């Protein structure tokens, strides 16, 4: 049988250099991929922030002419605001969904000599757009008169508007960053009241 000879000094040096090269390649590859994913995440974060502002503008524009007492109609407003026709996530902006589109209504009330915007609790909203018109015609500064529509991007659940945490594409990368509320406030228009419909009688 042929006897195996120990590797020569040159062979050992070559093997050691190959091992070092493999380690260096792995280190460089990790740094390169981290840089690439970092650039992608930064660009995506900018896209999401800009898109959320457009989402709130779309929702506000739709809500000003939608009956706030119609739950199905308001759900369609939220879906259309995130460029969808059904419940789901905003494209390329997970975890934002239609449930994160928070629509509420504001009154303008007097506080001494100044005017302040006051959110109207959902349980205190007028029964209908016609009833809201009656309240506002009686007293535009009534706490139940819807004067403004506000749309914000909030974490779903609860009565407070909490920011939505940013979710990265790669779950191994964590960015301690919360998405902005992206608030849009606009004047209330018809709120879904059909043209020619008279204000509801008192007590309705």
Tab-separated table of C-alpha atoms in Angstrom:
chain	number	residue	atom	x	y	z
A	1	UNK	CA	0.000	0.000	0.000
A	2	UNK	CA	1.102	3.544	-0.746
A	3	UNK	CA	2.076	5.361	2.405
A	4	UNK	CA	0.426	8.785	2.939
A	5	UNK	CA	2.913	11.556	3.332
A	6	UNK	CA	2.260	14.534	5.575
A	7	UNK	CA	1.253	17.716	3.782
A	8	UNK	CA	4.133	19.871	2.793
A	9	UNK	CA	4.663	23.304	4.293
A	10	UNK	CA	3.400	24.980	1.118
A	11	UNK	CA	0.165	22.971	1.175
A	12	UNK	CA	-0.511	23.887	4.796
A	13	UNK	CA	0.035	27.576	4.062
A	14	UNK	CA	-2.365	27.353	1.077
A	15	UNK	CA	-5.069	25.674	3.190
A	16	UNK	CA	-4.671	28.303	5.898
A	17	UNK	CA	-4.990	31.116	3.336
A	18	UNK	CA	-8.107	29.517	1.886
A	19	UNK	CA	-9.652	29.338	5.352
A	20	UNK	CA	-8.844	32.984	6.049
A	21	UNK	CA	-10.323	33.989	2.691
A	22	UNK	CA	-13.548	32.119	3.479
A	23	UNK	CA	-13.861	33.888	6.840
A	24	UNK	CA	-13.155	37.281	5.274
A	25	UNK	CA	-15.764	36.610	2.571
A	26	UNK	CA	-18.354	35.701	5.189
A	27	UNK	CA	-17.647	38.876	7.174
A	28	UNK	CA	-17.776	41.090	4.083
A	29	UNK	CA	-20.968	39.381	2.892
A	30	UNK	CA	-22.688	39.971	6.237
A	31	UNK	CA	-21.695	43.650	6.217
A	32	UNK	CA	-22.784	44.028	2.583
A	33	UNK	CA	-26.177	42.387	3.128
A	34	UNK	CA	-26.751	44.426	6.290
A	35	UNK	CA	-26.044	47.611	4.334
A	36	UNK	CA	-28.352	46.564	1.485
A	37	UNK	CA	-31.219	45.649	3.819
A	38	UNK	CA	-30.650	48.857	5.765
A	39	UNK	CA	-31.020	50.953	2.607
A	40	UNK	CA	-34.157	49.006	1.618
A	41	UNK	CA	-35.724	49.440	5.056
A	42	UNK	CA	-34.934	53.158	5.111
A	43	UNK	CA	-36.518	53.644	1.678
A	44	UNK	CA	-39.537	51.580	2.714
A	45	UNK	CA	-39.950	53.559	5.942
A	46	UNK	CA	-39.977	56.804	3.942
A	47	UNK	CA	-42.532	55.321	1.540
A	48	UNK	CA	-44.787	54.174	4.390
A	49	UNK	CA	-44.678	57.550	6.168
A	50	UNK	CA	-45.518	59.447	2.968
A	51	UNK	CA	-48.243	56.978	2.001
A	52	UNK	CA	-49.906	57.196	5.415
A	53	UNK	CA	-50.349	60.932	4.975
A	54	UNK	CA	-52.070	60.274	1.664
A	55	UNK	CA	-54.226	57.622	3.350
A	56	UNK	CA	-55.485	60.130	5.916
A	57	UNK	CA	-56.201	62.700	3.184
A	58	UNK	CA	-58.205	60.163	1.198
A	59	UNK	CA	-60.159	59.033	4.251
A	60	UNK	CA	-60.925	62.601	5.322
A	61	UNK	CA	-62.112	63.584	1.847
A	62	UNK	CA	-64.428	60.574	1.728
A	63	UNK	CA	-65.671	60.889	5.312
A	64	UNK	CA	-66.825	64.489	4.833
A	65	UNK	CA	-69.522	63.255	2.445
A	66	UNK	CA	-70.315	59.872	4.046
A	67	UNK	CA	-73.036	59.145	6.577
A	68	UNK	CA	-71.202	58.659	9.870
A	69	UNK	CA	-74.133	56.637	11.252
A	70	UNK	CA	-73.782	54.004	8.493
A	71	UNK	CA	-71.207	51.472	9.702
A	72	UNK	CA	-70.911	49.701	6.345
A	73	UNK	CA	-70.342	52.983	4.509
A	74	UNK	CA	-67.653	54.028	6.992
A	75	UNK	CA	-65.943	50.663	6.573
A	76	UNK	CA	-65.813	51.255	2.809
A	77	UNK	CA	-64.227	54.651	3.480
A	78	UNK	CA	-61.437	52.977	5.458
A	79	UNK	CA	-60.890	50.362	2.764
A	80	UNK	CA	-60.769	52.893	-0.052
A	81	UNK	CA	-58.385	55.039	1.986
A	82	UNK	CA	-55.795	52.235	1.889
A	83	UNK	CA	-56.425	51.631	-1.834
A	84	UNK	CA	-58.505	48.487	-1.339
A	85	UNK	CA	-62.061	47.299	-1.936
A	86	UNK	CA	-62.024	44.805	0.936
A	87	UNK	CA	-60.514	44.578	4.426
A	88	UNK	CA	-56.761	43.982	4.482
A	89	UNK	CA	-53.321	45.538	4.652
A	90	UNK	CA	-51.948	48.572	2.873
A	91	UNK	CA	-49.690	47.355	0.068
A	92	UNK	CA	-45.991	47.243	1.042
A	93	UNK	CA	-46.881	48.842	4.391
A	94	UNK	CA	-47.620	45.955	6.726
A	95	UNK	CA	-48.847	46.028	9.520
A	96	UNK	CA	-51.105	48.959	8.467
A	97	UNK	CA	-54.677	47.788	7.765
A	98	UNK	CA	-58.059	49.441	7.359
A	99	UNK	CA	-58.531	48.979	11.117
A	100	UNK	CA	-55.736	51.503	11.723
A	101	UNK	CA	-57.605	54.290	9.917
A	102	UNK	CA	-59.176	56.169	12.821
A	103	UNK	CA	-61.971	58.598	11.876
A	104	UNK	CA	-63.488	60.878	14.478
A	105	UNK	CA	-65.513	64.063	14.512
A	106	UNK	CA	-64.807	67.392	16.167
A	107	UNK	CA	-66.939	70.239	17.423
A	108	UNK	CA	-65.782	73.833	17.763
A	109	UNK	CA	-66.773	75.088	21.196
A	110	UNK	CA	-66.292	78.302	23.100
A	111	UNK	CA	-63.880	78.439	26.002
A	112	UNK	CA	-64.067	81.916	27.457
A	113	UNK	CA	-63.121	84.236	24.615
A	114	UNK	CA	-61.404	81.575	22.511
A	115	UNK	CA	-62.568	78.707	20.335
A	116	UNK	CA	-61.303	75.155	20.809
A	117	UNK	CA	-61.768	71.948	18.874
A	118	UNK	CA	-63.364	69.220	20.959
A	119	UNK	CA	-63.655	65.549	19.949
A	120	UNK	CA	-67.239	64.275	20.031
A	121	UNK	CA	-67.483	60.853	21.720
A	122	UNK	CA	-69.025	58.197	19.488
A	123	UNK	CA	-71.944	57.840	21.908
A	124	UNK	CA	-72.684	61.571	21.683
A	125	UNK	CA	-72.750	61.899	17.890
A	126	UNK	CA	-76.000	63.134	16.356
A	127	UNK	CA	-78.393	60.396	15.242
A	128	UNK	CA	-78.027	61.321	11.564
A	129	UNK	CA	-76.487	63.904	9.242
A	130	UNK	CA	-79.855	65.677	9.102
A	131	UNK	CA	-79.935	65.884	12.878
A	132	UNK	CA	-76.383	67.240	12.866
A	133	UNK	CA	-77.470	69.986	10.496
A	134	UNK	CA	-80.273	70.923	12.848
A	135	UNK	CA	-77.919	71.068	15.846
A	136	UNK	CA	-75.417	73.200	13.956
A	137	UNK	CA	-78.100	75.571	12.672
A	138	UNK	CA	-79.357	76.017	16.221
A	139	UNK	CA	-75.888	76.627	17.669
A	140	UNK	CA	-72.723	76.215	15.576
A	141	UNK	CA	-70.681	76.035	18.785
A	142	UNK	CA	-72.724	73.235	20.345
A	143	UNK	CA	-70.580	70.383	21.701
A	144	UNK	CA	-72.588	67.959	19.543
A	145	UNK	CA	-72.293	69.883	16.266
A	146	UNK	CA	-69.909	68.154	13.879
A	147	UNK	CA	-67.780	70.885	12.304
A	148	UNK	CA	-64.588	68.994	11.489
A	149	UNK	CA	-63.525	65.499	10.453
A	150	UNK	CA	-60.210	64.178	11.762
A	151	UNK	CA	-58.393	61.114	10.458
A	152	UNK	CA	-55.351	59.581	12.140
A	153	UNK	CA	-53.373	56.375	11.841
A	154	UNK	CA	-53.681	54.629	15.201
A	155	UNK	CA	-52.964	51.220	16.651
A	156	UNK	CA	-56.234	49.308	16.629
A	157	UNK	CA	-58.075	48.743	19.874
A	158	UNK	CA	-58.701	51.061	22.803
A	159	UNK	CA	-60.056	54.574	22.908
A	160	UNK	CA	-56.694	56.373	22.735
A	161	UNK	CA	-54.759	56.863	19.521
A	162	UNK	CA	-51.452	55.055	20.019
A	163	UNK	CA	-48.751	54.930	17.319
A	164	UNK	CA	-48.358	51.810	15.204
A	165	UNK	CA	-44.927	50.154	15.605
A	166	UNK	CA	-42.938	49.871	12.389
A	167	UNK	CA	-42.551	46.304	11.111
A	168	UNK	CA	-39.452	45.468	9.084
A	169	UNK	CA	-39.395	43.177	6.059
A	170	UNK	CA	-36.814	40.910	7.677
A	171	UNK	CA	-37.977	39.854	11.126
A	172	UNK	CA	-34.373	39.432	12.324
A	173	UNK	CA	-33.848	43.179	11.955
A	174	UNK	CA	-35.577	45.256	14.623
A	175	UNK	CA	-35.998	49.011	14.308
A	176	UNK	CA	-37.368	50.819	17.413
A	177	UNK	CA	-39.517	53.144	15.339
A	178	UNK	CA	-43.229	53.992	15.490
A	179	UNK	CA	-45.163	55.232	12.489
A	180	UNK	CA	-46.490	58.806	12.663
A	181	UNK	CA	-50.175	59.532	13.296
A	182	UNK	CA	-50.317	61.355	9.928
A	183	UNK	CA	-53.277	63.478	11.009
A	184	UNK	CA	-55.589	65.186	8.524
A	185	UNK	CA	-58.355	67.558	9.696
A	186	UNK	CA	-60.882	68.954	7.235
A	187	UNK	CA	-64.208	70.750	7.384
A	188	UNK	CA	-67.315	68.582	7.533
A	189	UNK	CA	-69.460	68.891	4.420
A	190	UNK	CA	-72.724	67.034	3.820
A	191	UNK	CA	-71.661	64.002	5.915
A	192	UNK	CA	-73.808	61.922	3.579
A	193	UNK	CA	-76.961	64.027	3.874
A	194	UNK	CA	-78.783	63.852	0.523
A	195	UNK	CA	-79.385	67.166	-1.214
A	196	UNK	CA	-82.787	68.655	-0.457
A	197	UNK	CA	-83.298	66.720	2.789
A	198	UNK	CA	-84.591	69.077	5.471
A	199	UNK	CA	-83.203	69.035	9.013
A	200	UNK	CA	-84.794	66.465	11.284
A	201	UNK	CA	-87.435	67.770	13.704
A	202	UNK	CA	-86.507	68.318	17.314
A	203	UNK	CA	-86.267	65.245	19.480
A	204	UNK	CA	-85.427	62.911	16.600
